[in-house]
mmCIF file of C-alpha atoms and ligand atoms in Angstrom:
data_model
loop_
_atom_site.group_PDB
_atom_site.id
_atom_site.type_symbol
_atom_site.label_atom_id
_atom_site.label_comp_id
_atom_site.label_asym_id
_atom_site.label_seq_id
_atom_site.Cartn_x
_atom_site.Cartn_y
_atom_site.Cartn_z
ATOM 1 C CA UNK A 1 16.288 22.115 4.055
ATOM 2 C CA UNK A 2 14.854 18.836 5.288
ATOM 3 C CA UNK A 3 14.605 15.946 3.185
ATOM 4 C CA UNK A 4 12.163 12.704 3.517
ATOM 5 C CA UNK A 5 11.824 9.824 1.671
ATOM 6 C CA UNK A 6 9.618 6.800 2.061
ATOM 7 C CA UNK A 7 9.370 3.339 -0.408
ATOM 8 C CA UNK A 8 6.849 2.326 -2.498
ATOM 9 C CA UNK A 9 5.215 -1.219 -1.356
ATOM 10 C CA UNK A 10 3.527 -4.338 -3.248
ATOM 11 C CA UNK A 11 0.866 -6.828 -1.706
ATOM 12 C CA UNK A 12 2.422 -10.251 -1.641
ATOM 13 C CA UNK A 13 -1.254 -12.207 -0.259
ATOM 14 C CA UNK A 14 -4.063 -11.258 1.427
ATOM 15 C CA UNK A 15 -5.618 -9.144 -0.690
ATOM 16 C CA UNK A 16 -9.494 -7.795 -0.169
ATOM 17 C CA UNK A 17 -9.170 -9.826 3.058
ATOM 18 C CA UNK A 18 -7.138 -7.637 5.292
ATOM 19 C CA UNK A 19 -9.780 -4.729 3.910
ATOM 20 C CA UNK A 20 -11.266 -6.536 7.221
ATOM 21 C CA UNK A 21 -10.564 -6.011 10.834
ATOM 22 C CA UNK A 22 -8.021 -7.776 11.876
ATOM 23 C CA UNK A 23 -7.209 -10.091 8.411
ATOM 24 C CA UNK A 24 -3.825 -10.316 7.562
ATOM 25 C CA UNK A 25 -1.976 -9.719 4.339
ATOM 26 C CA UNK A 26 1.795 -9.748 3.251
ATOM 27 C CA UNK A 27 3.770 -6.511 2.055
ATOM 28 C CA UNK A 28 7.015 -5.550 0.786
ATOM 29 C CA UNK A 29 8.654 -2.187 0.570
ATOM 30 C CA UNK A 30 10.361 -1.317 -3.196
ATOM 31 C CA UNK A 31 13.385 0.358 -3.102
ATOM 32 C CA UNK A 32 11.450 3.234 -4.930
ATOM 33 C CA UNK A 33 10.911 6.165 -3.432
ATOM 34 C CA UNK A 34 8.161 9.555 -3.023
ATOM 35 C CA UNK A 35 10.639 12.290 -2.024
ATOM 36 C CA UNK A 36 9.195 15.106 -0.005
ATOM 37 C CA UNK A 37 11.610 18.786 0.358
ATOM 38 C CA UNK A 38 10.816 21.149 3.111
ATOM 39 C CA UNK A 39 12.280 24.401 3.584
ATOM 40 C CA UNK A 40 11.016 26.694 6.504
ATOM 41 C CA UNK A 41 9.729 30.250 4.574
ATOM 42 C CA UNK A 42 9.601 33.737 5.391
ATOM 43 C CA UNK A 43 6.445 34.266 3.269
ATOM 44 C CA UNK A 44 2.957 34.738 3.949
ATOM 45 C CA UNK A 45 2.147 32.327 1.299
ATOM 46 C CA UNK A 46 3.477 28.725 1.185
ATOM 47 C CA UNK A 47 3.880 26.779 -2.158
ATOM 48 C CA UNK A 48 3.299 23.585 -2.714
ATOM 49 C CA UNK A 49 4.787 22.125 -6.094
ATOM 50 C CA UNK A 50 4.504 18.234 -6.809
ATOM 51 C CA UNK A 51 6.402 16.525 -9.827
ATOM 52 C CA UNK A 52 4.792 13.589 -8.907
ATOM 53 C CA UNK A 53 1.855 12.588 -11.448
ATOM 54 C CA UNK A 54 2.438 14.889 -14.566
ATOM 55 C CA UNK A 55 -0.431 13.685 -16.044
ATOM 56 C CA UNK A 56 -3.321 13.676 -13.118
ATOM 57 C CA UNK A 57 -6.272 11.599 -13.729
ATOM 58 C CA UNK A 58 -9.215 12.644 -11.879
ATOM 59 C CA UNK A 59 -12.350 10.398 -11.477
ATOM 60 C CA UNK A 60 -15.694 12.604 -11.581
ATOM 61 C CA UNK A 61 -19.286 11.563 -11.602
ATOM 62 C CA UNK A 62 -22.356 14.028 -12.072
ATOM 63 C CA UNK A 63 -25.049 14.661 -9.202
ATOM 64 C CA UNK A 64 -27.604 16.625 -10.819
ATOM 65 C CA UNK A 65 -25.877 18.972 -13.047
ATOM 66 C CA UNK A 66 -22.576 19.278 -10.791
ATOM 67 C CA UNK A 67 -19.726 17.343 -11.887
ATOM 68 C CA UNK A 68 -18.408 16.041 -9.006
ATOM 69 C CA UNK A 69 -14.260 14.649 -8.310
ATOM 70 C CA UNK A 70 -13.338 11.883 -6.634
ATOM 71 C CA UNK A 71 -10.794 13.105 -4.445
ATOM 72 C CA UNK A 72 -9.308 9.851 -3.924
ATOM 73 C CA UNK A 73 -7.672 9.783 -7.033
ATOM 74 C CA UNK A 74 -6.445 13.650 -6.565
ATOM 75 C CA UNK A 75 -2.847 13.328 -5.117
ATOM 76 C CA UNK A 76 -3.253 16.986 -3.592
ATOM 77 C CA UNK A 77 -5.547 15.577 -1.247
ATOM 78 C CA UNK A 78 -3.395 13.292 0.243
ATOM 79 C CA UNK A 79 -0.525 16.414 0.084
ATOM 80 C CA UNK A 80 -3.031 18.061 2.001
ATOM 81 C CA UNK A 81 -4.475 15.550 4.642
ATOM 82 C CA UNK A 82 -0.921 14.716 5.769
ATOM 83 C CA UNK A 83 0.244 18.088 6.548
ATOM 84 C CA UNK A 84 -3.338 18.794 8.228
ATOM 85 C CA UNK A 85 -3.298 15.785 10.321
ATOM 86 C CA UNK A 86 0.490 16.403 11.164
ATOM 87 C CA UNK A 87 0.271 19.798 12.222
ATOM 88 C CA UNK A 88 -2.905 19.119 14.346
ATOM 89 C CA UNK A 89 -0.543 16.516 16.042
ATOM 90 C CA UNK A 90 2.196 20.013 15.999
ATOM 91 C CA UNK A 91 -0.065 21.655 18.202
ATOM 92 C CA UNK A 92 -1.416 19.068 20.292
ATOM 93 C CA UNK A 93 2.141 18.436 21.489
ATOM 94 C CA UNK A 94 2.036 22.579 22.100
ATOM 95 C CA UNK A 95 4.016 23.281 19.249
ATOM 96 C CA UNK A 96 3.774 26.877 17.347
ATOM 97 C CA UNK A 97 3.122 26.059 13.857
ATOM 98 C CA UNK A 98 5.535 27.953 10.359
ATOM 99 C CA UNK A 99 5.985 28.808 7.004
ATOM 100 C CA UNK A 100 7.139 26.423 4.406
ATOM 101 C CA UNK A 101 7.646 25.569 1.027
ATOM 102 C CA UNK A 102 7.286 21.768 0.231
ATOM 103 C CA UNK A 103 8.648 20.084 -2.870
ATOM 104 C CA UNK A 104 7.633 15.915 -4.134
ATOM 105 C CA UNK A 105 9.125 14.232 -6.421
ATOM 106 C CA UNK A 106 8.662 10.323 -7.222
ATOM 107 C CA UNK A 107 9.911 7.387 -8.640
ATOM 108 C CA UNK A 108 6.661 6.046 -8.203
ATOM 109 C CA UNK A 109 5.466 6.397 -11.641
ATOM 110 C CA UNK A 110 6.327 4.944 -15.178
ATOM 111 C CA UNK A 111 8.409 7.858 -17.332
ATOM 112 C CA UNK A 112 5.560 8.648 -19.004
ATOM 113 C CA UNK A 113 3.578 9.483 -15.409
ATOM 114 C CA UNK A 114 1.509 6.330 -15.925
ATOM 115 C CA UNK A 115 1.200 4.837 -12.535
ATOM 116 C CA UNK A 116 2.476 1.239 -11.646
ATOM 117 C CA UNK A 117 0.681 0.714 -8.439
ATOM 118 C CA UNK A 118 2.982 0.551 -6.053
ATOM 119 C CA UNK A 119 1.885 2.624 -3.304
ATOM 120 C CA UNK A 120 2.588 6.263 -4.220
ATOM 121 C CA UNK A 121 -0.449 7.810 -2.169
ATOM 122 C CA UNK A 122 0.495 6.019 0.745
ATOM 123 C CA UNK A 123 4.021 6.929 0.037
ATOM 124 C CA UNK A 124 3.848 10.936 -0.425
ATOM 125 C CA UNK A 125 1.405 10.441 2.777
ATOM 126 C CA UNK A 126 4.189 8.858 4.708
ATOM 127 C CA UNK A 127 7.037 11.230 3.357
ATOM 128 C CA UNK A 128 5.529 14.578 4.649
ATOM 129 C CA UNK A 129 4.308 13.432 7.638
ATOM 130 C CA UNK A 130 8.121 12.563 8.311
ATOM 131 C CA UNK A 131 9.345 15.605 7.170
ATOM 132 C CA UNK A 132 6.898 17.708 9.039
ATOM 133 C CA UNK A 133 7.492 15.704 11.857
ATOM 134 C CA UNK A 134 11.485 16.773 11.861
ATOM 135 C CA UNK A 135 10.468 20.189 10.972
ATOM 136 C CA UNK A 136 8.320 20.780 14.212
ATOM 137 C CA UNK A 137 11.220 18.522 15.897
ATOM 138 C CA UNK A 138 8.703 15.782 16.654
ATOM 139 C CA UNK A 139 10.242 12.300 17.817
ATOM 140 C CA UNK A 140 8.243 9.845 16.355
ATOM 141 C CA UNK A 141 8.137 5.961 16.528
ATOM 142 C CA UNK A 142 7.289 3.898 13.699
ATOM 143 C CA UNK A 143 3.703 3.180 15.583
ATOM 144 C CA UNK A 144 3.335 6.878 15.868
ATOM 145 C CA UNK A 145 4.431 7.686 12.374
ATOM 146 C CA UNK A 146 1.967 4.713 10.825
ATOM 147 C CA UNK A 147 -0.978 6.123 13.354
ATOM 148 C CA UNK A 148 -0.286 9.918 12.050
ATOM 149 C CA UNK A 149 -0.080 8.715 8.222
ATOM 150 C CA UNK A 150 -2.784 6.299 8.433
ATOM 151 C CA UNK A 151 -5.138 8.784 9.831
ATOM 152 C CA UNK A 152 -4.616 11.339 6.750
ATOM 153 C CA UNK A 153 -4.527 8.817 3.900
ATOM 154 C CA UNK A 154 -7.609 6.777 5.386
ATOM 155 C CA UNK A 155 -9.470 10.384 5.658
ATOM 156 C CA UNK A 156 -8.940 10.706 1.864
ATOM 157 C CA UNK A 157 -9.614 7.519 0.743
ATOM 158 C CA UNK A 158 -12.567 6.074 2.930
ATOM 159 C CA UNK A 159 -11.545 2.948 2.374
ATOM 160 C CA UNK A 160 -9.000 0.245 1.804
ATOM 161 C CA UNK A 161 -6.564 -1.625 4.704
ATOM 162 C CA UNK A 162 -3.761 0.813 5.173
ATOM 163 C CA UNK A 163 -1.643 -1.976 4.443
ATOM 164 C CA UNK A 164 0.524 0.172 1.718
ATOM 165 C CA UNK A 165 0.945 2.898 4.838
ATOM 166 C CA UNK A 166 2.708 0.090 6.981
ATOM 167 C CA UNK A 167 4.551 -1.081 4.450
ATOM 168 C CA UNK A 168 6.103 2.293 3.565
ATOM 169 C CA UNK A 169 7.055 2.926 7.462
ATOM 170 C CA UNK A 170 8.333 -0.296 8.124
ATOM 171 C CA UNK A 171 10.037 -1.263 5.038
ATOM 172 C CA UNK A 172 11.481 -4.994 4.414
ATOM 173 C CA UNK A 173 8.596 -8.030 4.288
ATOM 174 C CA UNK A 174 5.946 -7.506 6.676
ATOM 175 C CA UNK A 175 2.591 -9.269 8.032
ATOM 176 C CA UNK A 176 0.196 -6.540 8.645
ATOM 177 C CA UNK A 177 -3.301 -7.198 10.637
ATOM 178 C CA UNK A 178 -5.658 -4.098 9.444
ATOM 179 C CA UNK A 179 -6.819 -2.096 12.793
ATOM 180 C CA UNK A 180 -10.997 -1.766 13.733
ATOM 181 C CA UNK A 181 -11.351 1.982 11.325
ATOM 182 C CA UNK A 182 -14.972 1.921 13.036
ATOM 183 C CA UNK A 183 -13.055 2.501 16.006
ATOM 184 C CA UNK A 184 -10.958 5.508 15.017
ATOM 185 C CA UNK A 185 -13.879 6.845 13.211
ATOM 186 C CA UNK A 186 -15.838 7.139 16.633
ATOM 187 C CA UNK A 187 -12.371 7.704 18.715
ATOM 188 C CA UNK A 188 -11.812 10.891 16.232
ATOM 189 C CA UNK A 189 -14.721 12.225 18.109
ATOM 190 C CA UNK A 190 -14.084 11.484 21.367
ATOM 191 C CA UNK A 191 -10.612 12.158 22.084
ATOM 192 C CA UNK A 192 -7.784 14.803 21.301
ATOM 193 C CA UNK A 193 -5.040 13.649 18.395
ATOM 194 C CA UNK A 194 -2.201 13.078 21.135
ATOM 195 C CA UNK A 195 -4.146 11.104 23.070
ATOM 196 C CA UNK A 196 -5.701 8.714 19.991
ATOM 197 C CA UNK A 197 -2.097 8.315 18.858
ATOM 198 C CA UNK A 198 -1.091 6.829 22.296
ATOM 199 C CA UNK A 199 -3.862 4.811 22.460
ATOM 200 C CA UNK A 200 -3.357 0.947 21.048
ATOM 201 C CA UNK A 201 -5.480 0.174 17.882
ATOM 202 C CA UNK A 202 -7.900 -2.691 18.495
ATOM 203 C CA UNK A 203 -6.806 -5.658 16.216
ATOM 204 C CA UNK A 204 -3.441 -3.591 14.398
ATOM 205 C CA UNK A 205 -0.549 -5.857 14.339
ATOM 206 C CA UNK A 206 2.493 -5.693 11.969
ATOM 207 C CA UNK A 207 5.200 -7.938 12.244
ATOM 208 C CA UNK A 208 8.952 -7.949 10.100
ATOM 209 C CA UNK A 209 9.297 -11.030 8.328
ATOM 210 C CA UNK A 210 12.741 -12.487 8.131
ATOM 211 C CA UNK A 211 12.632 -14.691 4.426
ATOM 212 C CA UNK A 212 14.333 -17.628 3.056
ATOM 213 C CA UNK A 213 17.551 -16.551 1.713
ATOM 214 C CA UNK A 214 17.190 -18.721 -1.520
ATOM 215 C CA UNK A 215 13.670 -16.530 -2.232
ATOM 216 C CA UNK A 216 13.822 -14.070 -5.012
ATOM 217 C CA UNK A 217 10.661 -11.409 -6.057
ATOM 218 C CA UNK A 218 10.159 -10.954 -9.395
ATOM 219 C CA UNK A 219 7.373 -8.130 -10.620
ATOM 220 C CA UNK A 220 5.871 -7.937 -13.532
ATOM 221 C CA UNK A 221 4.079 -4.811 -14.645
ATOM 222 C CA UNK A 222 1.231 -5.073 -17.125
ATOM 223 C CA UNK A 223 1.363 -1.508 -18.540
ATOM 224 C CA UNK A 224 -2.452 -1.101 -17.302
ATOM 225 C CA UNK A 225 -3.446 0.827 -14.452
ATOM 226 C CA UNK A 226 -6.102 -0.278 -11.910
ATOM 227 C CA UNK A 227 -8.024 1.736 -9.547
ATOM 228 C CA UNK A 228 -7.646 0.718 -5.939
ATOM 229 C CA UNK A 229 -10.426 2.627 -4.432
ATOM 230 C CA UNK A 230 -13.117 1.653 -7.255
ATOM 231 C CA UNK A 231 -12.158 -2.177 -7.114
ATOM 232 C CA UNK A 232 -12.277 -2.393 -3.091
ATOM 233 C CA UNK A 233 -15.766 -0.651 -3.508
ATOM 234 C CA UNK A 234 -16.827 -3.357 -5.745
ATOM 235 C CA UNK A 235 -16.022 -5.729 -3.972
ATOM 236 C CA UNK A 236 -17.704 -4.356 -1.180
ATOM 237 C CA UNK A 237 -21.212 -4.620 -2.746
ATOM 238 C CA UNK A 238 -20.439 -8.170 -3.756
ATOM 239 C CA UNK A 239 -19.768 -8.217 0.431
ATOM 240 C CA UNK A 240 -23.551 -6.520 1.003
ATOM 241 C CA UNK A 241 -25.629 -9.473 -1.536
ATOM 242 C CA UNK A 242 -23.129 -12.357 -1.050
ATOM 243 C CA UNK A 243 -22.717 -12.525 2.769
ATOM 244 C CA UNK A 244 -21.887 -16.757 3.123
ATOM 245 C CA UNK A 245 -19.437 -16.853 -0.026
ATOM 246 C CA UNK A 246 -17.603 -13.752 1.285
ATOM 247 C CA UNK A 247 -17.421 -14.983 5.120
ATOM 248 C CA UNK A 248 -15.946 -18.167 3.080
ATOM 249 C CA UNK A 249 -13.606 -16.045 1.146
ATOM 250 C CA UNK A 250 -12.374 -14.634 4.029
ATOM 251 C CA UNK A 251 -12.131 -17.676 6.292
ATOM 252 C CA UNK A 252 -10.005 -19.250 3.712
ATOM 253 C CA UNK A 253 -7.730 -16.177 2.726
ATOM 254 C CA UNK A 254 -6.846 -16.042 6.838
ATOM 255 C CA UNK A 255 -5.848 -19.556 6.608
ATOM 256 C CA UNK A 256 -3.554 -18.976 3.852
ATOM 257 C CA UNK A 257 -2.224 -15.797 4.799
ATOM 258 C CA UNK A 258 -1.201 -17.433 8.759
ATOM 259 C CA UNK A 259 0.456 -20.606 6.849
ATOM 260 C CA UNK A 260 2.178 -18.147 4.315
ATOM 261 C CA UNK A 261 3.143 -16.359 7.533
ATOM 262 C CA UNK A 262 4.413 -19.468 8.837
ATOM 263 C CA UNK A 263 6.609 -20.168 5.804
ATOM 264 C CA UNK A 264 8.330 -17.051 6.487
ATOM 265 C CA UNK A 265 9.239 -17.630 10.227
ATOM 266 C CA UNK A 266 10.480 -21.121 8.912
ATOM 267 C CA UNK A 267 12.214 -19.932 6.212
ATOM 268 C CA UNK A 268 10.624 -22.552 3.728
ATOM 269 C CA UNK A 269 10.355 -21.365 0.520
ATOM 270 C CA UNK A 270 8.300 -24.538 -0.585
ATOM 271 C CA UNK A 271 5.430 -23.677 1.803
ATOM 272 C CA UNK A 272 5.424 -20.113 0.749
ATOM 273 C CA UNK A 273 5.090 -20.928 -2.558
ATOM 274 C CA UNK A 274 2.256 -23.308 -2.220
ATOM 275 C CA UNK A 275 -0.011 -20.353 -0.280
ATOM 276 C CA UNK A 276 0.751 -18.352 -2.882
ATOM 277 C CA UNK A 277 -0.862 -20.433 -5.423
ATOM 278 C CA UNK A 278 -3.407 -21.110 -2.806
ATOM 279 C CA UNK A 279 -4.213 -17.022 -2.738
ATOM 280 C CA UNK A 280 -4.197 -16.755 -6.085
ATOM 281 C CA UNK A 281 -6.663 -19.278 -6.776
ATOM 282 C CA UNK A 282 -8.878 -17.551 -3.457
ATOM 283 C CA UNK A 283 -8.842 -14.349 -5.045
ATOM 284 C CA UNK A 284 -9.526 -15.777 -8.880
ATOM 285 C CA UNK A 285 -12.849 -17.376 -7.136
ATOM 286 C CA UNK A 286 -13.823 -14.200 -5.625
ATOM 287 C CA UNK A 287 -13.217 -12.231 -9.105
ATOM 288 C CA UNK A 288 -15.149 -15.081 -10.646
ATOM 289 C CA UNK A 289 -18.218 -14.854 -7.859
ATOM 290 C CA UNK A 290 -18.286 -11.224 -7.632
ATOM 291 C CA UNK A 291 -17.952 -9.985 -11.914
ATOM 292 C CA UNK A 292 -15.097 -8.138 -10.874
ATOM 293 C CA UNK A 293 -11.825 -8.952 -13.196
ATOM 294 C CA UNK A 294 -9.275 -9.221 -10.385
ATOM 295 C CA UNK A 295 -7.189 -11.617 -13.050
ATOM 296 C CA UNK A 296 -6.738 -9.964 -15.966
ATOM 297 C CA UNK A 297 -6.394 -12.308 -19.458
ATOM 298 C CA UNK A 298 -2.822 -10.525 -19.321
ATOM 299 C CA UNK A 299 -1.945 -11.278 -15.301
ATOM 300 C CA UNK A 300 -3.273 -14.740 -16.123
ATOM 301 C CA UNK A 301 -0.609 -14.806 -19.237
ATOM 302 C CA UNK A 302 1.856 -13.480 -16.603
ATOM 303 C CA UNK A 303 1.564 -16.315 -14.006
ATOM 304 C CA UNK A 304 1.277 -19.219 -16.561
ATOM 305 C CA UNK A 305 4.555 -18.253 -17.660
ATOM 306 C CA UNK A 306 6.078 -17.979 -14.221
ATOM 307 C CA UNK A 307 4.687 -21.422 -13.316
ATOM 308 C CA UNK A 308 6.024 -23.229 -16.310
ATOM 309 C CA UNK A 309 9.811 -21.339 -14.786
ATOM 310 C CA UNK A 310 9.029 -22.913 -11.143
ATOM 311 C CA UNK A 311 8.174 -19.851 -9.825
ATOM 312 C CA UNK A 312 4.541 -19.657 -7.452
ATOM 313 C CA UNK A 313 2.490 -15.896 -8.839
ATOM 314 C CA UNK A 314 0.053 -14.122 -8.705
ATOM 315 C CA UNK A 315 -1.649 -10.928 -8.855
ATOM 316 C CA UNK A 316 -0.855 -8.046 -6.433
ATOM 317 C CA UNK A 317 -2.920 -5.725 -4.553
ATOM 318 C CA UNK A 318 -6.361 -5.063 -5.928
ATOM 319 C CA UNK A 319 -5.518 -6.606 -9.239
ATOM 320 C CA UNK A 320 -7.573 -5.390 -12.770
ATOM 321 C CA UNK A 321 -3.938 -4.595 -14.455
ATOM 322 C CA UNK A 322 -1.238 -2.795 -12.601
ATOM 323 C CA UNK A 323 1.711 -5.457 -11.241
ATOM 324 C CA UNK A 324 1.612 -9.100 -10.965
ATOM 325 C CA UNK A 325 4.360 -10.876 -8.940
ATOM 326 C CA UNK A 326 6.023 -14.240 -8.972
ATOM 327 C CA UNK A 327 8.251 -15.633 -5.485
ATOM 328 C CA UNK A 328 11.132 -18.136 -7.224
ATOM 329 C CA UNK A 329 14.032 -19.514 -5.976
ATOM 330 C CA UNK A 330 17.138 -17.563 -7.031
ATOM 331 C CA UNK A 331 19.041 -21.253 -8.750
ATOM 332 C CA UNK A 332 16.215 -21.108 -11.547
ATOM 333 C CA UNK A 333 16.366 -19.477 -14.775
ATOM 334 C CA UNK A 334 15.196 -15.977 -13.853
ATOM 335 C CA UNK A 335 16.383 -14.758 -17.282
ATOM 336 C CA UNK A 336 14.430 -16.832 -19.351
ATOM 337 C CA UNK A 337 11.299 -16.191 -17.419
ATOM 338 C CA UNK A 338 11.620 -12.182 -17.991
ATOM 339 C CA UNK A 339 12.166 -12.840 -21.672
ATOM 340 C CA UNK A 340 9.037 -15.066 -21.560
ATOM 341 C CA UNK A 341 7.145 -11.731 -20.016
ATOM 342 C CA UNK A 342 8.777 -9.799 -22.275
ATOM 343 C CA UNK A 343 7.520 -11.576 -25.313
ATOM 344 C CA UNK A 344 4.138 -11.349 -23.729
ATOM 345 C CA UNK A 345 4.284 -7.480 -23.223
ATOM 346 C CA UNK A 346 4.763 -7.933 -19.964
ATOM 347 C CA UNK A 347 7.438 -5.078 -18.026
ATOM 348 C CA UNK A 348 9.503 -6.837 -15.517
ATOM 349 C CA UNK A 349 10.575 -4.303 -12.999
ATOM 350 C CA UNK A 350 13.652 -4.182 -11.784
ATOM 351 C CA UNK A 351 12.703 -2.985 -8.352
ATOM 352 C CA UNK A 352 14.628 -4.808 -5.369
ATOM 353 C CA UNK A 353 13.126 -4.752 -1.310
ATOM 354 C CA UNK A 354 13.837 -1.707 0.261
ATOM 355 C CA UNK A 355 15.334 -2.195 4.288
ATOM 356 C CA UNK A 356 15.365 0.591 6.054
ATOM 357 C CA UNK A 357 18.210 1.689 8.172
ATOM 358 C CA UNK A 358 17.300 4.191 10.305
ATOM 359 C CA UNK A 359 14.084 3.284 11.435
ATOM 360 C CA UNK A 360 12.980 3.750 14.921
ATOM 361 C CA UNK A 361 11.816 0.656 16.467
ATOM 362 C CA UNK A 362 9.035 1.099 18.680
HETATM 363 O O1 PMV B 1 -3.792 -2.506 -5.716
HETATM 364 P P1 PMV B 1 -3.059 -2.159 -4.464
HETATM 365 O O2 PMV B 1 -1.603 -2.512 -4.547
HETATM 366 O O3 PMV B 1 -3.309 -0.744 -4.028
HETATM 367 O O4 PMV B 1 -3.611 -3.082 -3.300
HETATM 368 C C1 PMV B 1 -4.935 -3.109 -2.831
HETATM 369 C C2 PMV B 1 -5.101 -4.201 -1.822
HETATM 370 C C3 PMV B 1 -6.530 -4.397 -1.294
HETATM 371 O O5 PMV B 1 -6.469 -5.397 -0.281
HETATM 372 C C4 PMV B 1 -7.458 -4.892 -2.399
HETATM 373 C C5 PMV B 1 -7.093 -3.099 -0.709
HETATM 374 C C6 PMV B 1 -6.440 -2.659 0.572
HETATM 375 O O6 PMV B 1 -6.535 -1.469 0.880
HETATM 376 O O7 PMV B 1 -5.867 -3.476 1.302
HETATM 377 MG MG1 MG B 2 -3.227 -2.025 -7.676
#
């Protein structure tokens, strides 16, 4: 039996920004984990059986009288895509393709199989094609294993910055520059899966960031979840009617991002802090500009009360509920400021940043 794992993420800054090419954002990987079990089967039929998501949510919308899903929200498809894209790769390296039975389990999601937001599609995406990858006795690098699992997730959900899929391979604190998806879109076409994979991605960068050692991540999880996919699309009309405040938006959100960037390198905890307020207020702005409630009343609550501790928040990822995060140094009263969230029905979550060991550097 094989077994795969691969972390959970959250957005530090950047958000909505590194949706464009070449914009950077900061990520972390959680030290929670989609699990992924292969066993090779004798069978004519494989199974598939996923204890991730007990209770699915599906999106639908009617055209004419069909009721029609959104499959971005259906965690089979992104089951599916990876093991499609994988296998493609299987047999493009000449490989005979098998039988197996796959098994997913995650910590991914609350008890209760609400989500938190912390990356489980891009997870589960990341975890098979790893698994399937040893199964067919594939060597991949962490390049190849981002290119592979970026291609099936970004097939499913048409949009977003692949971000959470870097995050997930690389583990620790990352800067990740989204790649030209234009590009791949018309490269799909034009050239065999080996051969795309070997290829560099115009404008994909993703650097490990070593941090301050005083710096300490505390996430807060508002009990709501938030829609990725519908929020990006959003914000992607308000892109279409508002062209000069959203070339603005993200003019200023890659100035940040490369100072926050800097305060990593540096190891300065102060300048860190300072972009993150920056961001926060960016993306408040463009929530404000473009109707969409990035800042919920509740994440609001949830950074006010982080600021008054000394810590710099903010909202992560896509915002509208989900997690919000604060970056504090470790000497303050951590304590008080969970109670504080507490009170205010906020979850902290105990999650720490996952490092992993056995990567293969590129
Ligand atoms: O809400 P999350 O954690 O899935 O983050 C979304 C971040 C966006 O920049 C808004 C979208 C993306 O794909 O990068
Ligand atoms: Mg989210």
């Amino acid at each position: 039996m094989i077994t795969e794992k691969a972390p959970g993420k959250l957005y530090i800054a950047g958000e909505y920004a590194v949706v464009e090419n070449g914009n950077p954002a900061i990520l972390v990987a959680l030290d929670q984990f989609v699990t992924c079990q292969l066993t090779a089967a004798q069978h004519q039929t494989g199974r598939i059986i996923s204890r991730q998501y007990q209770d699915i949510e599906l999106s639908w919308r009617r055209q004419g009288d069909q009721l029609v899903v959104d499959q971005r929200d259906n965690p089979f498809s992104y089951i599916i895509q990876a093991i499609e894209v994988t296998e493609a790769y299987t047999r493009s390296c000449g490989r005979q393709l098998k039988m197996f039975d796959l098994t997913i389990d995650s910590d991914l999601d609350s008890d209760n199989g609400r989500k938190y937001g912390l990356g489980s599609s891009a997870a589960v995406t990341v975890a098979i094609v790893k698994a399937l990858c040893r199964f067919y006795q594939l060597t991949v690098t962490n390049e190849k294993l981002f290119k592979l699992a970026a291609i099936a997730h970004f097939t499913v959900q048409k949009n977003g910055s692949l971000g959470d899929v870097a995050a997930s391979v690389y583990g620790g604190w990352i800067a990740y520059h989204s790649f030209d998806r234009q590009w791949l879109a018309e490269q799909q076409q034009a050239v065999d899966l080996t051969t795309l994979i070997n290829l560099p991605w115009p404008d994909l960068e993703v650097e490990p960031l070593p941090t301050p050692k005083q710096l300490r991540l505390l996430i807060g999880w508002t009990g709501k979840p938030a829609s990725t996919s519908l929020l990006v699309d959003k914000i992607s009309l308000f892109k279409a009617v508002h062209q000069q405040e959203y070339r603005q938006f993200l003019t200023d959100s890659q100035q940040c991002v490369t100072r926050m960037i800097n305060g990593f390198r540096t190891k300065r905890l102060d300048l860190i802090q300072q972009q993150i307020r920056v961001n926060r207020q960016l993306l408040a702005r463009l929530g404000q500009l473009s109707g969409v409630s990035i800042e919920t009343p509740l994440l609001q609550k949830l950074c006010t009360i982080a600021e008054q501790a000394g810590g710099a928040a903010k909202t992560s990822g896509a915002g509208g509920g989900d997690c919000g995060i604060a970056l504090i140094d470790n000497r303050q009263d951590v304590k008080q400021l969970q109670k504080r969230w507490q009170a205010a029905r906020i979850q902290p979550l105990a999650l720490h940043v996952f490092f992993d060991q056995d990567s293969k550097e590129d």
